[in-house]
């Protein structure tokens, strides 16, 4: 398995902190370290980190990642990249293969056991899977399910159901993601001028492959996208597996 941690989006820092959000400390532990600790149970072959190139240069994020895991592979993202799907494709040399691929956002935490989640996807012989929680807010991406619990449609920033996705996407093969993401880009399936991860699931469904979900409670999904969310989590939640 290859794991890719996306930390190249719009930077959000805590007040008075010059460092990027992935280095924001929660009870003294950098967010990036929490994420690496979280995925340790998956015993991956590689943990890929996508950082803004400017932040690698300024804050030595490549060295930070290398201290956190000996499986680290780092690549930089320049200005003007058009969304998370394009960012992932910058790591194509690492992921265009028959190994599983798990993509995680570095500004969201899921308080559920990742190994249990991945094993559920494997046991159901899915081509791809995502974690979902109940919401109707248009800030999230969404999937619509059929009577068997399989995804029939995915949408970004559009509540086509109450099944919001929690920033974790699993693909049975990295090559499947690459092929499907490139198909989405060829169709120019943008949202707000960007190419996102969730709509890639539509391209997989069009290949008559099964895409499923792993539901969690809404309070198990922890967004960390602004200072208020960081402070609330640090004060009241704490880190759980």
XYZ file of C-alpha atoms in Angstrom:
241
model
C 0.000 0.000 0.000
C 1.013 3.582 -0.694
C -0.355 6.398 1.455
C -0.465 9.969 0.215
C -0.936 12.834 2.688
C -2.102 15.994 0.942
C -0.702 19.120 2.566
C -0.348 21.474 -0.378
C -3.645 23.340 -0.282
C -4.347 26.850 0.913
C -2.258 27.424 4.047
C -4.135 27.995 7.302
C -2.058 28.975 10.312
C -2.963 29.564 13.917
C -2.849 33.140 15.155
C 0.704 34.315 15.734
C 2.164 31.201 14.112
C 4.256 31.646 10.967
C 4.301 27.932 10.237
C 1.941 26.028 7.902
C -1.130 24.264 9.220
C 0.417 20.797 8.996
C 2.877 21.875 11.705
C 0.212 23.324 14.006
C 0.620 21.672 17.391
C -2.280 20.004 19.137
C -1.436 19.461 22.790
C 2.211 19.787 21.825
C 2.175 17.363 18.884
C 2.375 18.627 15.264
C -0.653 17.700 13.168
C 1.571 15.995 10.616
C 2.937 13.699 13.321
C -0.587 12.792 14.418
C -1.395 11.769 10.846
C 1.745 9.662 10.469
C 1.013 7.953 13.786
C -2.543 7.337 12.606
C -1.498 5.462 9.452
C 1.184 3.379 11.153
C -1.266 0.482 11.600
C -1.497 0.081 7.810
C 2.160 -0.926 7.439
C 2.431 0.842 4.104
C 5.305 0.561 1.672
C 5.553 4.320 1.222
C 4.075 7.412 2.817
C 4.013 10.191 0.247
C 3.817 13.831 1.295
C 2.655 16.583 -1.052
C 3.777 19.993 0.203
C 3.842 23.421 -1.351
C 7.288 23.852 -2.879
C 7.701 27.226 -1.203
C 6.977 25.702 2.208
C 9.490 22.907 1.643
C 12.117 25.558 0.959
C 11.157 27.827 3.860
C 10.300 25.316 6.584
C 12.277 22.215 5.501
C 9.140 20.094 5.476
C 11.026 17.350 3.626
C 13.284 16.920 6.652
C 10.302 17.014 9.014
C 8.605 14.180 7.102
C 11.807 12.157 6.946
C 12.170 12.409 10.743
C 8.622 11.144 11.225
C 8.942 8.011 9.071
C 11.626 6.151 7.175
C 9.014 5.459 4.479
C 8.721 9.111 3.472
C 8.715 10.247 -0.146
C 8.224 13.970 -0.686
C 7.231 15.981 -3.728
C 6.602 19.683 -4.102
C 3.655 21.488 -5.625
C 4.044 24.842 -7.320
C 1.642 27.733 -7.607
C -1.301 27.422 -9.961
C -2.042 23.722 -9.451
C -5.735 23.169 -10.188
C -6.990 21.114 -7.289
C -6.212 18.058 -5.193
C -6.591 15.527 -8.008
C -3.885 17.321 -9.992
C -1.691 17.399 -6.902
C -1.973 13.632 -6.505
C -1.080 13.119 -10.159
C 2.206 14.934 -9.554
C 3.159 11.802 -7.622
C 2.299 9.538 -10.558
C 5.737 7.909 -10.557
C 5.000 6.575 -7.064
C 1.348 5.553 -7.451
C 0.759 4.356 -11.033
C 0.950 0.700 -10.050
C -1.018 -2.278 -8.725
C -0.582 -1.364 -5.057
C -3.418 0.025 -2.967
C -3.536 3.795 -2.602
C -4.906 5.670 0.409
C -5.271 9.445 0.048
C -5.717 11.607 3.150
C -6.134 15.329 3.615
C -3.773 16.904 6.139
C -6.449 19.254 7.501
C -8.940 16.593 8.589
C -8.800 13.832 11.182
C -10.976 10.753 11.445
C -11.302 9.187 14.886
C -11.733 5.630 13.675
C -9.331 2.747 13.143
C -7.932 2.961 9.614
C -7.006 -0.705 9.455
C -10.605 -1.695 10.193
C -11.791 0.684 7.481
C -9.355 -0.594 4.861
C -10.035 -4.232 5.726
C -13.759 -3.573 5.257
C -13.111 -2.239 1.751
C -10.916 -5.235 0.953
C -13.382 -7.804 2.263
C -16.144 -6.325 0.106
C -13.813 -6.512 -2.925
C -14.419 -2.847 -3.714
C -12.516 -0.963 -6.375
C -12.574 2.178 -4.230
C -14.010 3.375 -0.938
C -14.416 6.479 1.182
C -15.351 7.353 4.747
C -18.693 9.129 5.204
C -20.556 10.965 7.944
C -23.939 12.663 8.156
C -24.088 16.274 6.961
C -25.890 18.535 4.512
C -23.441 21.463 4.478
C -22.187 22.384 0.991
C -18.607 22.778 2.233
C -18.164 18.999 1.893
C -18.127 16.459 -0.916
C -20.943 13.915 -1.070
C -21.862 10.482 -2.399
C -25.256 9.031 -3.261
C -25.846 5.344 -2.427
C -28.067 2.618 -3.842
C -30.019 0.039 -1.852
C -26.879 -2.117 -1.572
C -24.881 0.711 -0.051
C -22.755 1.216 -3.173
C -21.940 4.656 -4.509
C -23.918 5.647 -7.599
C -22.775 9.276 -7.827
C -20.204 11.587 -6.244
C -20.284 15.376 -6.112
C -18.033 18.097 -4.744
C -19.459 20.969 -2.673
C -22.969 19.747 -3.454
C -25.143 17.802 -0.945
C -26.714 15.308 -3.359
C -27.339 13.152 -0.248
C -26.565 13.412 3.462
C -23.463 11.210 3.062
C -20.554 13.645 3.321
C -17.058 12.298 2.751
C -14.398 12.603 5.440
C -11.248 13.285 3.450
C -10.106 9.645 3.217
C -10.170 7.858 -0.140
C -8.980 4.296 -0.744
C -8.297 2.789 -4.169
C -7.612 -0.890 -4.729
C -4.878 0.060 -7.203
C -3.004 3.304 -7.637
C -3.230 2.833 -11.392
C -7.030 2.864 -11.110
C -6.920 6.299 -9.510
C -4.475 7.615 -12.117
C -6.535 6.337 -15.043
C -9.806 7.627 -13.588
C -8.441 11.022 -12.554
C -7.015 11.587 -16.018
C -10.377 10.665 -17.531
C -12.079 13.220 -15.273
C -9.587 15.897 -16.312
C -10.044 15.113 -19.999
C -13.776 15.711 -19.503
C -12.940 19.016 -17.792
C -15.091 18.026 -14.793
C -14.090 20.985 -12.655
C -15.767 22.395 -9.574
C -14.979 26.054 -8.869
C -12.219 25.738 -11.475
C -10.506 22.890 -9.609
C -10.290 19.127 -9.987
C -11.145 17.322 -6.742
C -10.642 13.756 -5.496
C -14.262 12.821 -4.793
C -15.546 13.181 -8.409
C -12.878 10.691 -9.505
C -15.238 8.082 -8.035
C -17.701 8.835 -10.836
C -15.156 7.690 -13.405
C -14.642 4.433 -11.508
C -18.399 3.824 -11.384
C -18.563 4.360 -15.149
C -16.158 1.427 -15.490
C -18.828 -0.779 -13.815
C -16.661 -1.159 -10.717
C -17.954 -1.116 -7.141
C -17.340 1.911 -4.924
C -18.396 1.704 -1.282
C -18.386 3.676 1.947
C -17.483 3.209 5.589
C -19.891 5.304 7.703
C -18.710 6.953 10.906
C -20.484 9.169 13.429
C -20.338 12.869 12.656
C -18.374 13.564 15.829
C -15.654 11.181 14.626
C -14.858 13.556 11.779
C -12.646 16.448 12.881
C -12.097 19.285 10.380
C -9.035 21.424 11.122
C -9.409 24.183 8.561
C -9.377 27.298 10.724
C -8.093 28.458 14.086
C -11.459 28.016 15.788
C -11.553 24.337 14.818
C -7.994 23.787 16.022
C -8.732 25.400 19.383
C -11.994 23.503 19.866
C -10.377 20.169 19.114
C -7.390 20.810 21.343
C -9.574 21.942 24.215
C -12.310 19.320 24.133
C -11.541 16.299 21.997
C -7.961 15.148 22.153
C -6.556 12.523 19.822
C -8.089 9.054 19.621
C -7.334 6.112 17.373
